[in-house]
PDB file of C-alpha atoms in Angstrom:
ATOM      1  CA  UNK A   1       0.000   0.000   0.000  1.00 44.00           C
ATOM      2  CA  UNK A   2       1.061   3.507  -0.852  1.00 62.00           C
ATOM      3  CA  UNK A   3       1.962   6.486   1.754  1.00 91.00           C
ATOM      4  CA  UNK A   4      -0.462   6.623   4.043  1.00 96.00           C
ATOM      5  CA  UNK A   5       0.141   9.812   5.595  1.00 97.00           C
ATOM      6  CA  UNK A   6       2.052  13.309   5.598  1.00 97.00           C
ATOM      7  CA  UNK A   7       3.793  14.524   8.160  1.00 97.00           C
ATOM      8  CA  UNK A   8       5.674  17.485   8.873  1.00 96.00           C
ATOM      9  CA  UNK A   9       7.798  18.298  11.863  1.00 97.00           C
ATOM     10  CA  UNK A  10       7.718  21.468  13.459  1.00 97.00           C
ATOM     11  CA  UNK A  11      10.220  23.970  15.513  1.00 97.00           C
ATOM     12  CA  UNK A  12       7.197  24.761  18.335  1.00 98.00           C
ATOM     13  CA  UNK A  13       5.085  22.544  20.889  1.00 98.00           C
ATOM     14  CA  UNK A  14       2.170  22.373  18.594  1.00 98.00           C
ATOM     15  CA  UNK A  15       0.713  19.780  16.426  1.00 98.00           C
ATOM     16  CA  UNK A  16      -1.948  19.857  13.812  1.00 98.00           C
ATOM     17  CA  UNK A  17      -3.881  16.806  13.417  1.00 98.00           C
ATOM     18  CA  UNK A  18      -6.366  16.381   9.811  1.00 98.00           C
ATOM     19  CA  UNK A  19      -7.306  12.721   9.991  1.00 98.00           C
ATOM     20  CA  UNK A  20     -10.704  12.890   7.481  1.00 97.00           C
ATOM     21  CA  UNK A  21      -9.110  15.268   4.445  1.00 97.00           C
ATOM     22  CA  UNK A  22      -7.702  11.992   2.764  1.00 97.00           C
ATOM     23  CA  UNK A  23      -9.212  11.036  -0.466  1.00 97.00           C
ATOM     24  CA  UNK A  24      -7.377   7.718  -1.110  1.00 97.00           C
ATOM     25  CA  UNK A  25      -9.574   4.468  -1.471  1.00 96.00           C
ATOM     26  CA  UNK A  26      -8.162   0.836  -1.655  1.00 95.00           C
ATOM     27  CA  UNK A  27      -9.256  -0.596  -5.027  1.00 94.00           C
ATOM     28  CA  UNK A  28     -11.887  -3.212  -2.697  1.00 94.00           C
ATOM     29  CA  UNK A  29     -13.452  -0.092  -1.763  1.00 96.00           C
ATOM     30  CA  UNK A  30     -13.887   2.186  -4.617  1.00 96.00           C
ATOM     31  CA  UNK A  31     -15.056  -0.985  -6.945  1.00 95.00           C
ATOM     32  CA  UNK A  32     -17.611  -1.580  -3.829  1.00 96.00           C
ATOM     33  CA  UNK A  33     -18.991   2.144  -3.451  1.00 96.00           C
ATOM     34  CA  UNK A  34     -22.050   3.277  -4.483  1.00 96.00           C
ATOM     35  CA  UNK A  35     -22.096   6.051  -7.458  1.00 94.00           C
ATOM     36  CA  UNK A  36     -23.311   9.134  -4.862  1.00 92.00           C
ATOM     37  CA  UNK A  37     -20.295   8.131  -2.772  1.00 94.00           C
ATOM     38  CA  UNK A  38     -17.651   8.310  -5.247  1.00 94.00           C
ATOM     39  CA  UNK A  39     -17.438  11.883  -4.860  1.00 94.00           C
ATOM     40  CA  UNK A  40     -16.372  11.384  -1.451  1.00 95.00           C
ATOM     41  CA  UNK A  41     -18.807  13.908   0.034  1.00 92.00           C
ATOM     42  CA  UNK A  42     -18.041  13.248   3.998  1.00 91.00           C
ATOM     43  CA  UNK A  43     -14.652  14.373   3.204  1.00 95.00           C
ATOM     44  CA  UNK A  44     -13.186  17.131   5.220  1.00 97.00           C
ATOM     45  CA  UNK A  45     -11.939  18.747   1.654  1.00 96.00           C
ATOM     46  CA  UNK A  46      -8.584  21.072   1.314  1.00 97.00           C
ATOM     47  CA  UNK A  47      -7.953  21.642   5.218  1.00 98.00           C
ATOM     48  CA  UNK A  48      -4.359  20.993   4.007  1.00 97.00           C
ATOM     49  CA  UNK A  49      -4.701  24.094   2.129  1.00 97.00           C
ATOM     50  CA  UNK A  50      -6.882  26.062   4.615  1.00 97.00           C
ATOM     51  CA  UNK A  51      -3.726  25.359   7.644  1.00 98.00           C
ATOM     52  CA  UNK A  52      -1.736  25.706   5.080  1.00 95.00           C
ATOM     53  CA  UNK A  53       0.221  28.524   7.068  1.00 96.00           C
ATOM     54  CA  UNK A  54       1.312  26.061   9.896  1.00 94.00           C
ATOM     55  CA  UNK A  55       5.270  25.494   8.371  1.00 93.00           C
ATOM     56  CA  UNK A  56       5.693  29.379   8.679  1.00 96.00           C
ATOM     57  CA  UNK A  57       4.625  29.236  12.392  1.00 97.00           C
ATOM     58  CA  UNK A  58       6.541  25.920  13.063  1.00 98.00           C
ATOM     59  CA  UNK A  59       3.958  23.730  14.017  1.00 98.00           C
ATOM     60  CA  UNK A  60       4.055  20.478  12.990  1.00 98.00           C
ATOM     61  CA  UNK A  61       0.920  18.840  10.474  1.00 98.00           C
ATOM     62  CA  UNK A  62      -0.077  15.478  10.145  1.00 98.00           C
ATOM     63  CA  UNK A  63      -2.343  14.809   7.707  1.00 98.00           C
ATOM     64  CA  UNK A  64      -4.098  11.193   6.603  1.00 98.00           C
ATOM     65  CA  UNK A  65      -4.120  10.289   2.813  1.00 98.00           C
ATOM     66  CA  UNK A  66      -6.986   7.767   3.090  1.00 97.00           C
ATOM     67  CA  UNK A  67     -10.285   8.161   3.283  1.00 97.00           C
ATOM     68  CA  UNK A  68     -12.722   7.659   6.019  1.00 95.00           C
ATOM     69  CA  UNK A  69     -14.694   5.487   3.766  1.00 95.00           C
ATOM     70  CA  UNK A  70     -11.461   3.365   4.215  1.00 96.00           C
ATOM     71  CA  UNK A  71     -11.297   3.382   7.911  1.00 97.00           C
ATOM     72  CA  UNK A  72     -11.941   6.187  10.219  1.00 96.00           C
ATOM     73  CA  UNK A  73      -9.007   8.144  12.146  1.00 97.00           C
ATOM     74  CA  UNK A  74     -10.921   9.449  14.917  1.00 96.00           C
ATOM     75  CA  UNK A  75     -12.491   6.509  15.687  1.00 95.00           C
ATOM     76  CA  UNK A  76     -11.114   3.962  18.887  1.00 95.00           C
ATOM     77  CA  UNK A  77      -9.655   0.969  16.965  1.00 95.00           C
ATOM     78  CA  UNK A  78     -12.088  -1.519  18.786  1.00 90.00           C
ATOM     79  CA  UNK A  79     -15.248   0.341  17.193  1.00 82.00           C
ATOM     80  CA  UNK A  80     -16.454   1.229  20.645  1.00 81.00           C
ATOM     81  CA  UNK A  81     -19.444   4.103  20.163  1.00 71.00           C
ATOM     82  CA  UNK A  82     -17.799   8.006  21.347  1.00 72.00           C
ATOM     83  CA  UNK A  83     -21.765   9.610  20.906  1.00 64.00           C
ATOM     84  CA  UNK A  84     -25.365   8.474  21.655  1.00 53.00           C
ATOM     85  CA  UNK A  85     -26.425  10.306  18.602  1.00 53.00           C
ATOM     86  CA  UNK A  86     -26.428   8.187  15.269  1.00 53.00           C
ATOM     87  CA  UNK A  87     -23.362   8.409  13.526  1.00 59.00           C
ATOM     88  CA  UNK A  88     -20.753   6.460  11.380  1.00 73.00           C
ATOM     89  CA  UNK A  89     -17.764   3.905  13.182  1.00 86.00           C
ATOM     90  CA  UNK A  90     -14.467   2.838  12.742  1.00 93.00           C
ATOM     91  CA  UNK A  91     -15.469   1.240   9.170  1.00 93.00           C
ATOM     92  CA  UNK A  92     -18.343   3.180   7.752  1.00 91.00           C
ATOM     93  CA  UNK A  93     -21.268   1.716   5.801  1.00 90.00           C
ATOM     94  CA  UNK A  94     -23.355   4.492   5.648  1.00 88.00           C
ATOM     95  CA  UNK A  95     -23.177   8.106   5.143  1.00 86.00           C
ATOM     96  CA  UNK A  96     -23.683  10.358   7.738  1.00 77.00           C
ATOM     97  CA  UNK A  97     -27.157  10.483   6.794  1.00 77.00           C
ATOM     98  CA  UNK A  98     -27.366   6.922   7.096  1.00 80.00           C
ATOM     99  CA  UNK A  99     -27.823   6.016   3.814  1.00 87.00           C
ATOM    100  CA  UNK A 100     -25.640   2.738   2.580  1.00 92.00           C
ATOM    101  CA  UNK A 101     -22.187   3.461   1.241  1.00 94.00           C
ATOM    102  CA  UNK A 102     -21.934   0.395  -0.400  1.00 95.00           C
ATOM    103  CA  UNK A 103     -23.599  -2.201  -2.894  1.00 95.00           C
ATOM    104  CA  UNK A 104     -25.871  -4.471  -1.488  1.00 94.00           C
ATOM    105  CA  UNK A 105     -23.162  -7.279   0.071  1.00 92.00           C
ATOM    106  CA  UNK A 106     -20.177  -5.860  -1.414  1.00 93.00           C
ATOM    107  CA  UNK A 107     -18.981  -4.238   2.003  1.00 92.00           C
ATOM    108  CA  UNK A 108     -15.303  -4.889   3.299  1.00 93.00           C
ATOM    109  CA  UNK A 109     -14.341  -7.982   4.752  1.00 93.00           C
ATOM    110  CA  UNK A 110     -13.374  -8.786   8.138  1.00 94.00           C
ATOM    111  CA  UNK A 111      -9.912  -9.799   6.920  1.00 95.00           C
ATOM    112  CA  UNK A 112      -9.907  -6.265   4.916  1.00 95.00           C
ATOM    113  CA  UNK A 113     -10.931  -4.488   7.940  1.00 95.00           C
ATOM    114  CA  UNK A 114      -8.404  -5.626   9.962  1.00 96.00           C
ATOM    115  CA  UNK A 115      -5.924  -4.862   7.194  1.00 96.00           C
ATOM    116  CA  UNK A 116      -6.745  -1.124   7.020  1.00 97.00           C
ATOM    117  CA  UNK A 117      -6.535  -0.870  10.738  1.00 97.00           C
ATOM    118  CA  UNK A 118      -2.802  -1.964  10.635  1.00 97.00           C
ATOM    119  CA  UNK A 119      -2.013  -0.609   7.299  1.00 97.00           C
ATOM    120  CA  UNK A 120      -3.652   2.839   7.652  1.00 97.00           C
ATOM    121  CA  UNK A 121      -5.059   3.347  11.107  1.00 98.00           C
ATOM    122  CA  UNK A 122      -2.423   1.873  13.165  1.00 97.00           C
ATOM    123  CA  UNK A 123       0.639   4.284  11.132  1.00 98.00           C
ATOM    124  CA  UNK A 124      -1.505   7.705  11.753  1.00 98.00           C
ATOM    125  CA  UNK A 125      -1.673   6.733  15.615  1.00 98.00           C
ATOM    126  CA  UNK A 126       1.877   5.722  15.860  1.00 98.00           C
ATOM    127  CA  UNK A 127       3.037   9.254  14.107  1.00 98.00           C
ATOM    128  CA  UNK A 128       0.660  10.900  16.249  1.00 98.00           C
ATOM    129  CA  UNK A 129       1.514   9.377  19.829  1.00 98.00           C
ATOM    130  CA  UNK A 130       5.389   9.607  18.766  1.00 98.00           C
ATOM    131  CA  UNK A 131       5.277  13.226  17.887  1.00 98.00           C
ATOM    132  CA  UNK A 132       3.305  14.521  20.929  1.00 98.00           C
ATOM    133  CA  UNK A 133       6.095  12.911  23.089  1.00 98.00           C
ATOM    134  CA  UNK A 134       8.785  14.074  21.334  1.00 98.00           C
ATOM    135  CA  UNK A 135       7.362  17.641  21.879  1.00 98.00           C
ATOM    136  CA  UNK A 136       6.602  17.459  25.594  1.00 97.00           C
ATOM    137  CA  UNK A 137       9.953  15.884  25.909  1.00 96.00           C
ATOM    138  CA  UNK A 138      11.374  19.146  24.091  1.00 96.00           C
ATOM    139  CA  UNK A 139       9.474  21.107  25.609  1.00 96.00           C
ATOM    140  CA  UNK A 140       7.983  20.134  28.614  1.00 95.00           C
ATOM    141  CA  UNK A 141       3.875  19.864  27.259  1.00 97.00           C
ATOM    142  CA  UNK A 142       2.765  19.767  24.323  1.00 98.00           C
ATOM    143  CA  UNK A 143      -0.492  21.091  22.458  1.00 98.00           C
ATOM    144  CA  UNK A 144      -2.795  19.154  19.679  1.00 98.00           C
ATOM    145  CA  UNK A 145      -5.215  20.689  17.765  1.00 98.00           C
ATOM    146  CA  UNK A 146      -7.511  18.414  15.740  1.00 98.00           C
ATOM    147  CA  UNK A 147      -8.541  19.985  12.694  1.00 98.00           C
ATOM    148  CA  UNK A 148     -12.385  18.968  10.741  1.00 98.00           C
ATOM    149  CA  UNK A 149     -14.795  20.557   8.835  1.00 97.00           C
ATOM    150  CA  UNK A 150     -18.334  20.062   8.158  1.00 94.00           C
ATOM    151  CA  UNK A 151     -21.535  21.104   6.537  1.00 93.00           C
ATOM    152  CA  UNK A 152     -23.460  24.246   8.189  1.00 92.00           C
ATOM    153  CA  UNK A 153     -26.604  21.974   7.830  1.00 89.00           C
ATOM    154  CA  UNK A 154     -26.840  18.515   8.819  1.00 83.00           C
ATOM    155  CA  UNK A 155     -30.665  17.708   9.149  1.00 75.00           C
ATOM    156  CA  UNK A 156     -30.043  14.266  10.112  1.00 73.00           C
ATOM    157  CA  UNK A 157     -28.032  14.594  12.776  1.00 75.00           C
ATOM    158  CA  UNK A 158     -28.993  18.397  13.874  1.00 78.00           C
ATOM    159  CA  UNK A 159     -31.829  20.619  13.838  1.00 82.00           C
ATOM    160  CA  UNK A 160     -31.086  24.235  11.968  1.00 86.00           C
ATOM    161  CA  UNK A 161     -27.200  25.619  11.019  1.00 92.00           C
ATOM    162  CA  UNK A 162     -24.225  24.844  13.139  1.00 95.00           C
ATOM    163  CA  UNK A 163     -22.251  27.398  14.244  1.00 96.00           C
ATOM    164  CA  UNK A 164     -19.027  28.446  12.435  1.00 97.00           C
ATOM    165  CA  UNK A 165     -16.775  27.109  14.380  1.00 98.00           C
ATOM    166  CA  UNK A 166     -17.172  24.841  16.774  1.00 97.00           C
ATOM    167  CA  UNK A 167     -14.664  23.947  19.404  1.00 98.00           C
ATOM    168  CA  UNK A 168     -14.517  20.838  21.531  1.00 97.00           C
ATOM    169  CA  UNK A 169     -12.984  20.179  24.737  1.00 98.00           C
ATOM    170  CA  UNK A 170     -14.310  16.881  25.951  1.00 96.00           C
ATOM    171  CA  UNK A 171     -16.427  18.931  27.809  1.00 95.00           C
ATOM    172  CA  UNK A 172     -13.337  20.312  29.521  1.00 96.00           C
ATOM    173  CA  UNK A 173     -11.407  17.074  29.942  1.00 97.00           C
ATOM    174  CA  UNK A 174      -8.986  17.462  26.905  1.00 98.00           C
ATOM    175  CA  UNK A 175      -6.855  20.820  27.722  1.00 97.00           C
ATOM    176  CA  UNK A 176      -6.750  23.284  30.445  1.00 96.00           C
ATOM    177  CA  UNK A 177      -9.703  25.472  31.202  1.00 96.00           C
ATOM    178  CA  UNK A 178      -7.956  28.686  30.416  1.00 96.00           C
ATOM    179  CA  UNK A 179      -6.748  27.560  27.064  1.00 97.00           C
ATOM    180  CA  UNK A 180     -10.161  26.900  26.219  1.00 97.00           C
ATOM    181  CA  UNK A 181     -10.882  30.720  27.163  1.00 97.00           C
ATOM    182  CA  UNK A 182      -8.171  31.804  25.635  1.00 97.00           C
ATOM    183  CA  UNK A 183      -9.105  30.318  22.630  1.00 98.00           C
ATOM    184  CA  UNK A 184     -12.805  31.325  22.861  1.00 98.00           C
ATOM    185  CA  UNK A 185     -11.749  34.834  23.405  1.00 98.00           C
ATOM    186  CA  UNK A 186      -9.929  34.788  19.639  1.00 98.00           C
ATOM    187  CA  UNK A 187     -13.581  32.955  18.008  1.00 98.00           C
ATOM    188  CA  UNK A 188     -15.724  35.912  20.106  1.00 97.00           C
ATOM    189  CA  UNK A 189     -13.424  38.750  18.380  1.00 97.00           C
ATOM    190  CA  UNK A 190     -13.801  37.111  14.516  1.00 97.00           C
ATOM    191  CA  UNK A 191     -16.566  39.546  13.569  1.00 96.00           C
ATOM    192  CA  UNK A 192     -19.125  37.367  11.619  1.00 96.00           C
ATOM    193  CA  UNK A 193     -17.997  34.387  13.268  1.00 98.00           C
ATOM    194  CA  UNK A 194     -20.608  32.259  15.213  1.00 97.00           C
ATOM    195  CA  UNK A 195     -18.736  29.555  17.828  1.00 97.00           C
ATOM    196  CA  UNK A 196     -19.716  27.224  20.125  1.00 97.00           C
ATOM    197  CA  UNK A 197     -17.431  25.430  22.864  1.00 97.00           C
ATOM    198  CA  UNK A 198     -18.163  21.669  23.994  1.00 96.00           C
ATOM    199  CA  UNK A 199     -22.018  22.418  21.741  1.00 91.00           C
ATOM    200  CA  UNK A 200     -22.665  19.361  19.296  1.00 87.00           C
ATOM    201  CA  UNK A 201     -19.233  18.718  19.034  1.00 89.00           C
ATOM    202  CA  UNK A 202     -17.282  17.998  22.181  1.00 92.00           C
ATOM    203  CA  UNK A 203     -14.112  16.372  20.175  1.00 92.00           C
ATOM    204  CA  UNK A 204     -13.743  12.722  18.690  1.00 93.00           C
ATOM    205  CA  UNK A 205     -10.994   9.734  19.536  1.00 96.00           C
ATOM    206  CA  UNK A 206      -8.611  11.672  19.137  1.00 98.00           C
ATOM    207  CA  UNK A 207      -9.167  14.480  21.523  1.00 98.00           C
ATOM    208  CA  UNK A 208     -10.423  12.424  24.215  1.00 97.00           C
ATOM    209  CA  UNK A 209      -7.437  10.021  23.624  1.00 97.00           C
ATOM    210  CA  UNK A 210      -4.678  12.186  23.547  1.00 98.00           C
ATOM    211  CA  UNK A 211      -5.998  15.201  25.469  1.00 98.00           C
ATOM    212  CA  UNK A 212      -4.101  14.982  29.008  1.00 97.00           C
ATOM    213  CA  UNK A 213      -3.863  18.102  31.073  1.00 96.00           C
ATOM    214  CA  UNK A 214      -2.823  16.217  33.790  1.00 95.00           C
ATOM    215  CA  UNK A 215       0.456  15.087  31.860  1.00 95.00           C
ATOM    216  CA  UNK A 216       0.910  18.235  30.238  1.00 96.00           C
ATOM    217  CA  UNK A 217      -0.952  17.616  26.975  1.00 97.00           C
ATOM    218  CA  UNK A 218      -3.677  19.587  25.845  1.00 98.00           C
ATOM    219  CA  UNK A 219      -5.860  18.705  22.813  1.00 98.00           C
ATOM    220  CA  UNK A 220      -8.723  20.703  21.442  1.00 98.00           C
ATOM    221  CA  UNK A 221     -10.882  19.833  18.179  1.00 98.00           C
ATOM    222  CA  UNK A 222     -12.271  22.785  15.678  1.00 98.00           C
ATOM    223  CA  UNK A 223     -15.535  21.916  13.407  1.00 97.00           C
ATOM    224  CA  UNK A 224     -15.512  23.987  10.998  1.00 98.00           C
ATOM    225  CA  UNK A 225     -18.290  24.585   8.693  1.00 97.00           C
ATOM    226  CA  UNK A 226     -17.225  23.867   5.466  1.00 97.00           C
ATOM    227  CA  UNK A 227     -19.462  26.864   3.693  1.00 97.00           C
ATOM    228  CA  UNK A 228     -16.664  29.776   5.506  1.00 97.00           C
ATOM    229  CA  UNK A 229     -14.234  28.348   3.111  1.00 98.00           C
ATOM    230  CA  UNK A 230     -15.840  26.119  -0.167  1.00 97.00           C
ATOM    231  CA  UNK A 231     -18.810  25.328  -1.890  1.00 96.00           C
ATOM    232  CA  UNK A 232     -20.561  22.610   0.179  1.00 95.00           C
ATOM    233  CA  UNK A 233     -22.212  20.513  -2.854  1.00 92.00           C
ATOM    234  CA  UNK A 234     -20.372  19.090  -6.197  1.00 92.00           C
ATOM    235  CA  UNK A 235     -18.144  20.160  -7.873  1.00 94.00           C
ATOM    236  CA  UNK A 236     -16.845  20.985  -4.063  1.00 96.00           C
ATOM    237  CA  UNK A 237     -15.175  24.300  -5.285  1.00 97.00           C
ATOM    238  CA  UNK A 238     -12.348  25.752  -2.950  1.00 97.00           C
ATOM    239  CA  UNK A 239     -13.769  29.481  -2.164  1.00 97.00           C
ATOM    240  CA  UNK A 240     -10.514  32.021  -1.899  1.00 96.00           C
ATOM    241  CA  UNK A 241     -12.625  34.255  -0.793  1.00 97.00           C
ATOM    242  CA  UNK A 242     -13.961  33.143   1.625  1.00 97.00           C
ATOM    243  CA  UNK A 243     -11.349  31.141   2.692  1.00 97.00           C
ATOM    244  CA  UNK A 244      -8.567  34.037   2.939  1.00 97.00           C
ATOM    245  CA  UNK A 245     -10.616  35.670   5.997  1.00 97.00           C
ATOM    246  CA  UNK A 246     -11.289  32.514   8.101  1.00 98.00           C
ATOM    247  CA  UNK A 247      -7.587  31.503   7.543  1.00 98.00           C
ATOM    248  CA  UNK A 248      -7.073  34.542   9.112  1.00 97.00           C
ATOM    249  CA  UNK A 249      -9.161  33.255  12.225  1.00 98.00           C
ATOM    250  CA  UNK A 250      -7.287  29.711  12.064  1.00 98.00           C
ATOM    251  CA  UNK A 251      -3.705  31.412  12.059  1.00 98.00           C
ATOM    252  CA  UNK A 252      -4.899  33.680  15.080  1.00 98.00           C
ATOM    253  CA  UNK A 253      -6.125  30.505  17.324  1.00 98.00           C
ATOM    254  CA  UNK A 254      -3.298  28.290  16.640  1.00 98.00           C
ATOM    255  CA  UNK A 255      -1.353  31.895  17.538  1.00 98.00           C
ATOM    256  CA  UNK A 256      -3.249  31.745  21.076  1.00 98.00           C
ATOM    257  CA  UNK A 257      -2.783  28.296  21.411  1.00 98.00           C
ATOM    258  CA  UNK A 258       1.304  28.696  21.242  1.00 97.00           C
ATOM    259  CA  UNK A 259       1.092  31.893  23.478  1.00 97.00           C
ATOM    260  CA  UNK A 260      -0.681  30.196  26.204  1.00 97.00           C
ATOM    261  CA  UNK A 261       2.016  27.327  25.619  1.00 96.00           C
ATOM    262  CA  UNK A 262       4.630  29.619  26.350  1.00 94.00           C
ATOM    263  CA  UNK A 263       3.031  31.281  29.349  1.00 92.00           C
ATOM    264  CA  UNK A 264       1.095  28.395  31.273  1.00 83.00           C
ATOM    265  CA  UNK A 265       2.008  24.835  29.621  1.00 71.00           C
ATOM    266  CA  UNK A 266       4.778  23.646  31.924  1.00 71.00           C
ATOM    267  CA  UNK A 267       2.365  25.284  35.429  1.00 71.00           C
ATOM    268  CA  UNK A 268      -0.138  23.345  34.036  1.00 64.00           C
ATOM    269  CA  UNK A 269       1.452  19.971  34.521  1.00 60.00           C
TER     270      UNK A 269
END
């Protein structure tokens, strides 16, 4: 199997973490996919390209090539539900709506399934686990910031529009209270910016796993709806314009984020 990841190390105590912007497929999957899902429309499309500023600031990205349709980053890698809401596991079969992803009894194998977990889940985690250590070794803590996106309207899952930008903290669990603040502070001064923190989206896997204020490691997850940067429905068009001003707002968070860092993350061990 091909790369499965990028990865970029950083000079600074931060981490960037984009596990659903892959649009990779394992042949098994695409030839089993229905036509609506080739398009790949749960994607979390160009958040590469939106963070695309994190090299100048030093922080390091890492980024998953494969798709969620594939197997799902952010989900615990023995399937165990994270939400009582309906919603999509480790290997999806259905869109978010619920609808099938596959042709009838052409779904992946349990031999397949356990494949992708070593081949493409297992390599993201590794990277992931290895760099946040190497950083609070560095540095004494070490910061993770979980980067999605998302539709502004998701009928099937939520009544009316989400808010812009949604941050999640595990409902306070995953960083330090005052980083959260911190961090709300920057979302309340983005004029035109709705946010939320710990609303519909309290953080997956990822920032429940990794997100240890105890130990000096702080993880927070942004949902981002997708419509402050791109066109929501096919062709999935990349919006500049839109995109330059909320980049703006992502480069002034992740900015927060370091300067707490440098003022509180070792007192906060």
């Amino acid at each position: 199997m091909d790369e499965v990841l990028a990865f970029g190390r950083g000079r600074v105590p931060l981490l960037i973490s984009i596990p659903h912007a892959g649009t990779r497929l394992t042949p098994e999957v695409e030839a089993a996919l229905i036509a609506r899902a080739r398009s790949l429309p749960d994607t979390d499309r160009y958040l590469p390209r939106l963070y695309d500023f994190a090299a100048e600031l030093g922080v390091s990205l890492l980024v998953g090539r494969y798709s969620r349709y594939v197997v799902d980053l952010n989900r615990p890698p023995d399937d165990s539900p994270l939400y009582t809401m309906p919603g999509t596991g480790l290997f999806p079969a259905t869109f978010l709506d619920g609808t099938p992803l596959f042709l009838p009894g052409q779904e992946p194998g349990a031999a397949q399934r356990a494949g992708y977990l070593e081949r493409v889940w297992k390599p993201y985690h590794a990277t992931l686990a290895q760099e946040l250590a190497r950083l609070k070794a560095e540095f004494g803590y070490a910061l993770l910031f979980d980067a999605h996106s998302i539709r502004a309207e998701v009928p099937w899952l939520f009544e009316g529009r989400l808010p812009d930008l949604n941050l999640g903290t595990h409902s306070g669990a995953s960083c330090a209270p005052e980083l959260a603040e911190r961090l709300m502070a920057v979302c309340v001064a983005a004029e035109g910016y709705s946010r939320v923190l710990d609303g519909r989206f309290t953080g997956g896997y990822i920032t429940r796993r990794y997100g240890r204020p105890g130990e000096g490691v702080h993880a927070v997850q942004l949902e981002l709806v997708q419509c402050r940067y791109m066109e929501e429905d096919e062709p999935f068009r990349y919006r500049e314009d839109l995109a330059g001003p909320t980049r703006d707002v992502l480069r002034a968070l992740l900015e927060a984020m370091l300067a707490w860092g440098r003022e509180h993350g070792r007192r906060n061990l």
